[in-house]
């Protein structure tokens, strides 16, 4: 016997409207998707913060400038910790077009070197960037690629790139290991500089002797194999990537 029998009324069962259930489902799906996408970068951010606070304590995470990892064709272009890898996502919709190597030093101190032979150019308005044309991709002979280096300036845009490679330089021959400048924290917004690092990416050729927009991930290649890093850009790991084959 229950109250409804007593009153002759049926218990009121409130049903959730279908639109509410669907919306909640979609939102939960999106949240899960974002979490999976963002998780590798989130775990890597924790390692970067530990590194920046105390590089000595985590010296095993660092890769030395000019090191050759395994049989990789490129030299490692600077000293530091590989903080983020290609295709890491810092916020929903974002995908990193290169790798980010953090020195743990102040801006303008840690040298950046050419990873491979090529021809250096800088557009007239580039404060912190340079690009090096590599006519023959060592991992896919016959195709031309471009190596893009950026953040080589202080927050006000004072460049750490030597004067002999000033903006407006085109097709200057460079050899692997040549000094290109120093790591900086330029972000185009002097009030919000980035952490001191080198952003290094491999940009595809446009087929007409130029390079495609380096800010679009589909115009770039994963540099891991060129540098001999483990291909783990989608793995959430608290350990930064090291040279492939070493632990
Ligand atoms: Zn980056």
PDB file of N, CA, C and O in Angstrom, residues 181-214:
ATOM      1  N   UNK A 181      72.155  31.637 -32.941  1.00  0.00           N
ATOM      2  CA  UNK A 181      71.638  32.630 -31.997  1.00  0.00           C
ATOM      3  C   UNK A 181      71.533  32.017 -30.618  1.00  0.00           C
ATOM      4  O   UNK A 181      72.250  31.068 -30.314  1.00  0.00           O
ATOM      5  N   UNK A 182      70.641  32.565 -29.800  1.00  0.00           N
ATOM      6  CA  UNK A 182      70.435  32.047 -28.447  1.00  0.00           C
ATOM      7  C   UNK A 182      68.943  31.895 -28.162  1.00  0.00           C
ATOM      8  O   UNK A 182      68.123  32.624 -28.717  1.00  0.00           O
ATOM      9  N   UNK A 183      68.638  30.980 -27.261  1.00  0.00           N
ATOM     10  CA  UNK A 183      67.248  30.809 -26.830  1.00  0.00           C
ATOM     11  C   UNK A 183      66.725  32.087 -26.162  1.00  0.00           C
ATOM     12  O   UNK A 183      67.458  32.740 -25.420  1.00  0.00           O
ATOM     13  N   UNK A 184      65.465  32.410 -26.442  1.00  0.00           N
ATOM     14  CA  UNK A 184      64.843  33.582 -25.838  1.00  0.00           C
ATOM     15  C   UNK A 184      63.424  33.288 -25.412  1.00  0.00           C
ATOM     16  O   UNK A 184      63.000  32.127 -25.369  1.00  0.00           O
ATOM     17  N   UNK A 185      62.696  34.348 -25.086  1.00  0.00           N
ATOM     18  CA  UNK A 185      61.324  34.180 -24.603  1.00  0.00           C
ATOM     19  C   UNK A 185      60.355  35.140 -25.298  1.00  0.00           C
ATOM     20  O   UNK A 185      59.324  35.498 -24.752  1.00  0.00           O
ATOM     21  N   UNK A 186      60.702  35.533 -26.514  1.00  0.00           N
ATOM     22  CA  UNK A 186      59.856  36.442 -27.292  1.00  0.00           C
ATOM     23  C   UNK A 186      58.522  35.789 -27.649  1.00  0.00           C
ATOM     24  O   UNK A 186      58.490  34.647 -28.091  1.00  0.00           O
ATOM     25  N   UNK A 187      57.442  36.534 -27.473  1.00  0.00           N
ATOM     26  CA  UNK A 187      56.121  35.973 -27.790  1.00  0.00           C
ATOM     27  C   UNK A 187      55.277  36.929 -28.628  1.00  0.00           C
ATOM     28  O   UNK A 187      54.105  36.656 -28.853  1.00  0.00           O
ATOM     29  N   UNK A 188      55.808  38.061 -29.036  1.00  0.00           N
ATOM     30  CA  UNK A 188      55.065  39.121 -29.741  1.00  0.00           C
ATOM     31  C   UNK A 188      54.209  39.956 -28.785  1.00  0.00           C
ATOM     32  O   UNK A 188      53.664  40.969 -29.168  1.00  0.00           O
ATOM     33  N   UNK A 189      54.081  39.529 -27.535  1.00  0.00           N
ATOM     34  CA  UNK A 189      53.371  40.315 -26.518  1.00  0.00           C
ATOM     35  C   UNK A 189      54.354  40.510 -25.373  1.00  0.00           C
ATOM     36  O   UNK A 189      54.572  39.602 -24.569  1.00  0.00           O
ATOM     37  N   UNK A 190      54.976  41.709 -25.317  1.00  0.00           N
ATOM     38  CA  UNK A 190      56.094  41.906 -24.389  1.00  0.00           C
ATOM     39  C   UNK A 190      55.666  41.748 -22.933  1.00  0.00           C
ATOM     40  O   UNK A 190      56.479  41.447 -22.064  1.00  0.00           O
ATOM     41  N   UNK A 191      54.352  41.902 -22.657  1.00  0.00           N
ATOM     42  CA  UNK A 191      53.877  41.741 -21.277  1.00  0.00           C
ATOM     43  C   UNK A 191      53.740  40.268 -20.897  1.00  0.00           C
ATOM     44  O   UNK A 191      53.662  39.937 -19.718  1.00  0.00           O
ATOM     45  N   UNK A 192      53.666  39.397 -21.886  1.00  0.00           N
ATOM     46  CA  UNK A 192      53.471  37.962 -21.625  1.00  0.00           C
ATOM     47  C   UNK A 192      54.484  37.115 -22.375  1.00  0.00           C
ATOM     48  O   UNK A 192      54.131  36.405 -23.319  1.00  0.00           O
ATOM     49  N   UNK A 193      55.757  37.176 -21.957  1.00  0.00           N
ATOM     50  CA  UNK A 193      56.751  36.372 -22.667  1.00  0.00           C
ATOM     51  C   UNK A 193      56.522  34.885 -22.421  1.00  0.00           C
ATOM     52  O   UNK A 193      55.917  34.509 -21.414  1.00  0.00           O
ATOM     53  N   UNK A 194      57.007  34.056 -23.347  1.00  0.00           N
ATOM     54  CA  UNK A 194      56.948  32.603 -23.137  1.00  0.00           C
ATOM     55  C   UNK A 194      58.109  32.202 -22.225  1.00  0.00           C
ATOM     56  O   UNK A 194      58.977  33.025 -21.934  1.00  0.00           O
ATOM     57  N   UNK A 195      58.139  30.960 -21.772  1.00  0.00           N
ATOM     58  CA  UNK A 195      59.308  30.468 -21.054  1.00  0.00           C
ATOM     59  C   UNK A 195      60.486  30.406 -22.022  1.00  0.00           C
ATOM     60  O   UNK A 195      60.280  30.242 -23.228  1.00  0.00           O
ATOM     61  N   UNK A 196      61.706  30.563 -21.517  1.00  0.00           N
ATOM     62  CA  UNK A 196      62.881  30.573 -22.410  1.00  0.00           C
ATOM     63  C   UNK A 196      63.020  29.203 -23.080  1.00  0.00           C
ATOM     64  O   UNK A 196      63.189  28.191 -22.393  1.00  0.00           O
ATOM     65  N   UNK A 197      62.887  29.178 -24.393  1.00  0.00           N
ATOM     66  CA  UNK A 197      63.029  27.903 -25.121  1.00  0.00           C
ATOM     67  C   UNK A 197      63.271  28.142 -26.599  1.00  0.00           C
ATOM     68  O   UNK A 197      63.157  29.268 -27.094  1.00  0.00           O
ATOM     69  N   UNK A 198      63.636  27.065 -27.271  1.00  0.00           N
ATOM     70  CA  UNK A 198      63.687  27.061 -28.729  1.00  0.00           C
ATOM     71  C   UNK A 198      62.490  26.273 -29.239  1.00  0.00           C
ATOM     72  O   UNK A 198      62.271  25.140 -28.818  1.00  0.00           O
ATOM     73  N   UNK A 199      61.726  26.876 -30.144  1.00  0.00           N
ATOM     74  CA  UNK A 199      60.707  26.122 -30.885  1.00  0.00           C
ATOM     75  C   UNK A 199      61.345  25.764 -32.221  1.00  0.00           C
ATOM     76  O   UNK A 199      61.793  26.637 -32.964  1.00  0.00           O
ATOM     77  N   UNK A 200      61.404  24.469 -32.494  1.00  0.00           N
ATOM     78  CA  UNK A 200      62.058  23.963 -33.702  1.00  0.00           C
ATOM     79  C   UNK A 200      61.047  23.146 -34.488  1.00  0.00           C
ATOM     80  O   UNK A 200      60.431  22.228 -33.937  1.00  0.00           O
ATOM     81  N   UNK A 201      60.851  23.501 -35.766  1.00  0.00           N
ATOM     82  CA  UNK A 201      59.901  22.713 -36.543  1.00  0.00           C
ATOM     83  C   UNK A 201      60.410  22.473 -37.959  1.00  0.00           C
ATOM     84  O   UNK A 201      61.306  23.172 -38.443  1.00  0.00           O
ATOM     85  N   UNK A 202      59.843  21.465 -38.586  1.00  0.00           N
ATOM     86  CA  UNK A 202      60.177  21.120 -39.969  1.00  0.00           C
ATOM     87  C   UNK A 202      58.965  21.461 -40.821  1.00  0.00           C
ATOM     88  O   UNK A 202      57.871  20.921 -40.599  1.00  0.00           O
ATOM     89  N   UNK A 203      59.165  22.385 -41.757  1.00  0.00           N
ATOM     90  CA  UNK A 203      58.057  22.902 -42.559  1.00  0.00           C
ATOM     91  C   UNK A 203      58.163  22.329 -43.971  1.00  0.00           C
ATOM     92  O   UNK A 203      59.254  22.236 -44.538  1.00  0.00           O
ATOM     93  N   UNK A 204      57.010  21.958 -44.508  1.00  0.00           N
ATOM     94  CA  UNK A 204      56.982  21.391 -45.863  1.00  0.00           C
ATOM     95  C   UNK A 204      57.176  22.478 -46.917  1.00  0.00           C
ATOM     96  O   UNK A 204      56.810  23.638 -46.704  1.00  0.00           O
ATOM     97  N   UNK A 205      57.700  22.056 -48.054  1.00  0.00           N
ATOM     98  CA  UNK A 205      57.909  22.950 -49.188  1.00  0.00           C
ATOM     99  C   UNK A 205      56.578  23.167 -49.921  1.00  0.00           C
ATOM    100  O   UNK A 205      55.717  22.294 -49.936  1.00  0.00           O
ATOM    101  N   UNK A 206      56.432  24.360 -50.524  1.00  0.00           N
ATOM    102  CA  UNK A 206      55.175  24.629 -51.239  1.00  0.00           C
ATOM    103  C   UNK A 206      55.215  24.167 -52.692  1.00  0.00           C
ATOM    104  O   UNK A 206      54.263  24.353 -53.441  1.00  0.00           O
ATOM    105  N   UNK A 207      56.343  23.558 -53.087  1.00  0.00           N
ATOM    106  CA  UNK A 207      56.456  23.057 -54.454  1.00  0.00           C
ATOM    107  C   UNK A 207      56.942  24.102 -55.436  1.00  0.00           C
ATOM    108  O   UNK A 207      57.225  23.800 -56.597  1.00  0.00           O
ATOM    109  N   UNK A 208      57.037  25.359 -54.975  1.00  0.00           N
ATOM    110  CA  UNK A 208      57.511  26.444 -55.846  1.00  0.00           C
ATOM    111  C   UNK A 208      58.760  27.104 -55.274  1.00  0.00           C
ATOM    112  O   UNK A 208      59.014  28.281 -55.519  1.00  0.00           O
ATOM    113  N   UNK A 209      59.492  26.356 -54.459  1.00  0.00           N
ATOM    114  CA  UNK A 209      60.719  26.912 -53.905  1.00  0.00           C
ATOM    115  C   UNK A 209      60.506  27.737 -52.657  1.00  0.00           C
ATOM    116  O   UNK A 209      61.440  28.369 -52.162  1.00  0.00           O
ATOM    117  N   UNK A 210      59.294  27.751 -52.128  1.00  0.00           N
ATOM    118  CA  UNK A 210      59.015  28.463 -50.879  1.00  0.00           C
ATOM    119  C   UNK A 210      58.547  27.484 -49.815  1.00  0.00           C
ATOM    120  O   UNK A 210      58.470  26.274 -50.059  1.00  0.00           O
ATOM    121  N   UNK A 211      58.217  28.015 -48.664  1.00  0.00           N
ATOM    122  CA  UNK A 211      57.742  27.153 -47.587  1.00  0.00           C
ATOM    123  C   UNK A 211      56.279  27.468 -47.297  1.00  0.00           C
ATOM    124  O   UNK A 211      55.819  28.585 -47.491  1.00  0.00           O
ATOM    125  N   UNK A 212      55.579  26.461 -46.803  1.00  0.00           N
ATOM    126  CA  UNK A 212      54.183  26.650 -46.415  1.00  0.00           C
ATOM    127  C   UNK A 212      54.118  27.357 -45.061  1.00  0.00           C
ATOM    128  O   UNK A 212      55.127  27.456 -44.359  1.00  0.00           O
ATOM    129  N   UNK A 213      52.932  27.841 -44.686  1.00  0.00           N
ATOM    130  CA  UNK A 213      52.731  28.540 -43.403  1.00  0.00           C
ATOM    131  C   UNK A 213      53.146  27.620 -42.251  1.00  0.00           C
ATOM    132  O   UNK A 213      52.536  26.578 -42.019  1.00  0.00           O
ATOM    133  N   UNK A 214      54.176  28.067 -41.518  1.00  0.00           N
ATOM    134  CA  UNK A 214      54.763  27.229 -40.464  1.00  0.00           C
ATOM    135  C   UNK A 214      53.860  27.124 -39.241  1.00  0.00           C
ATOM    136  O   UNK A 214      54.144  26.354 -38.327  1.00  0.00           O
TER     137      UNK A 214
END
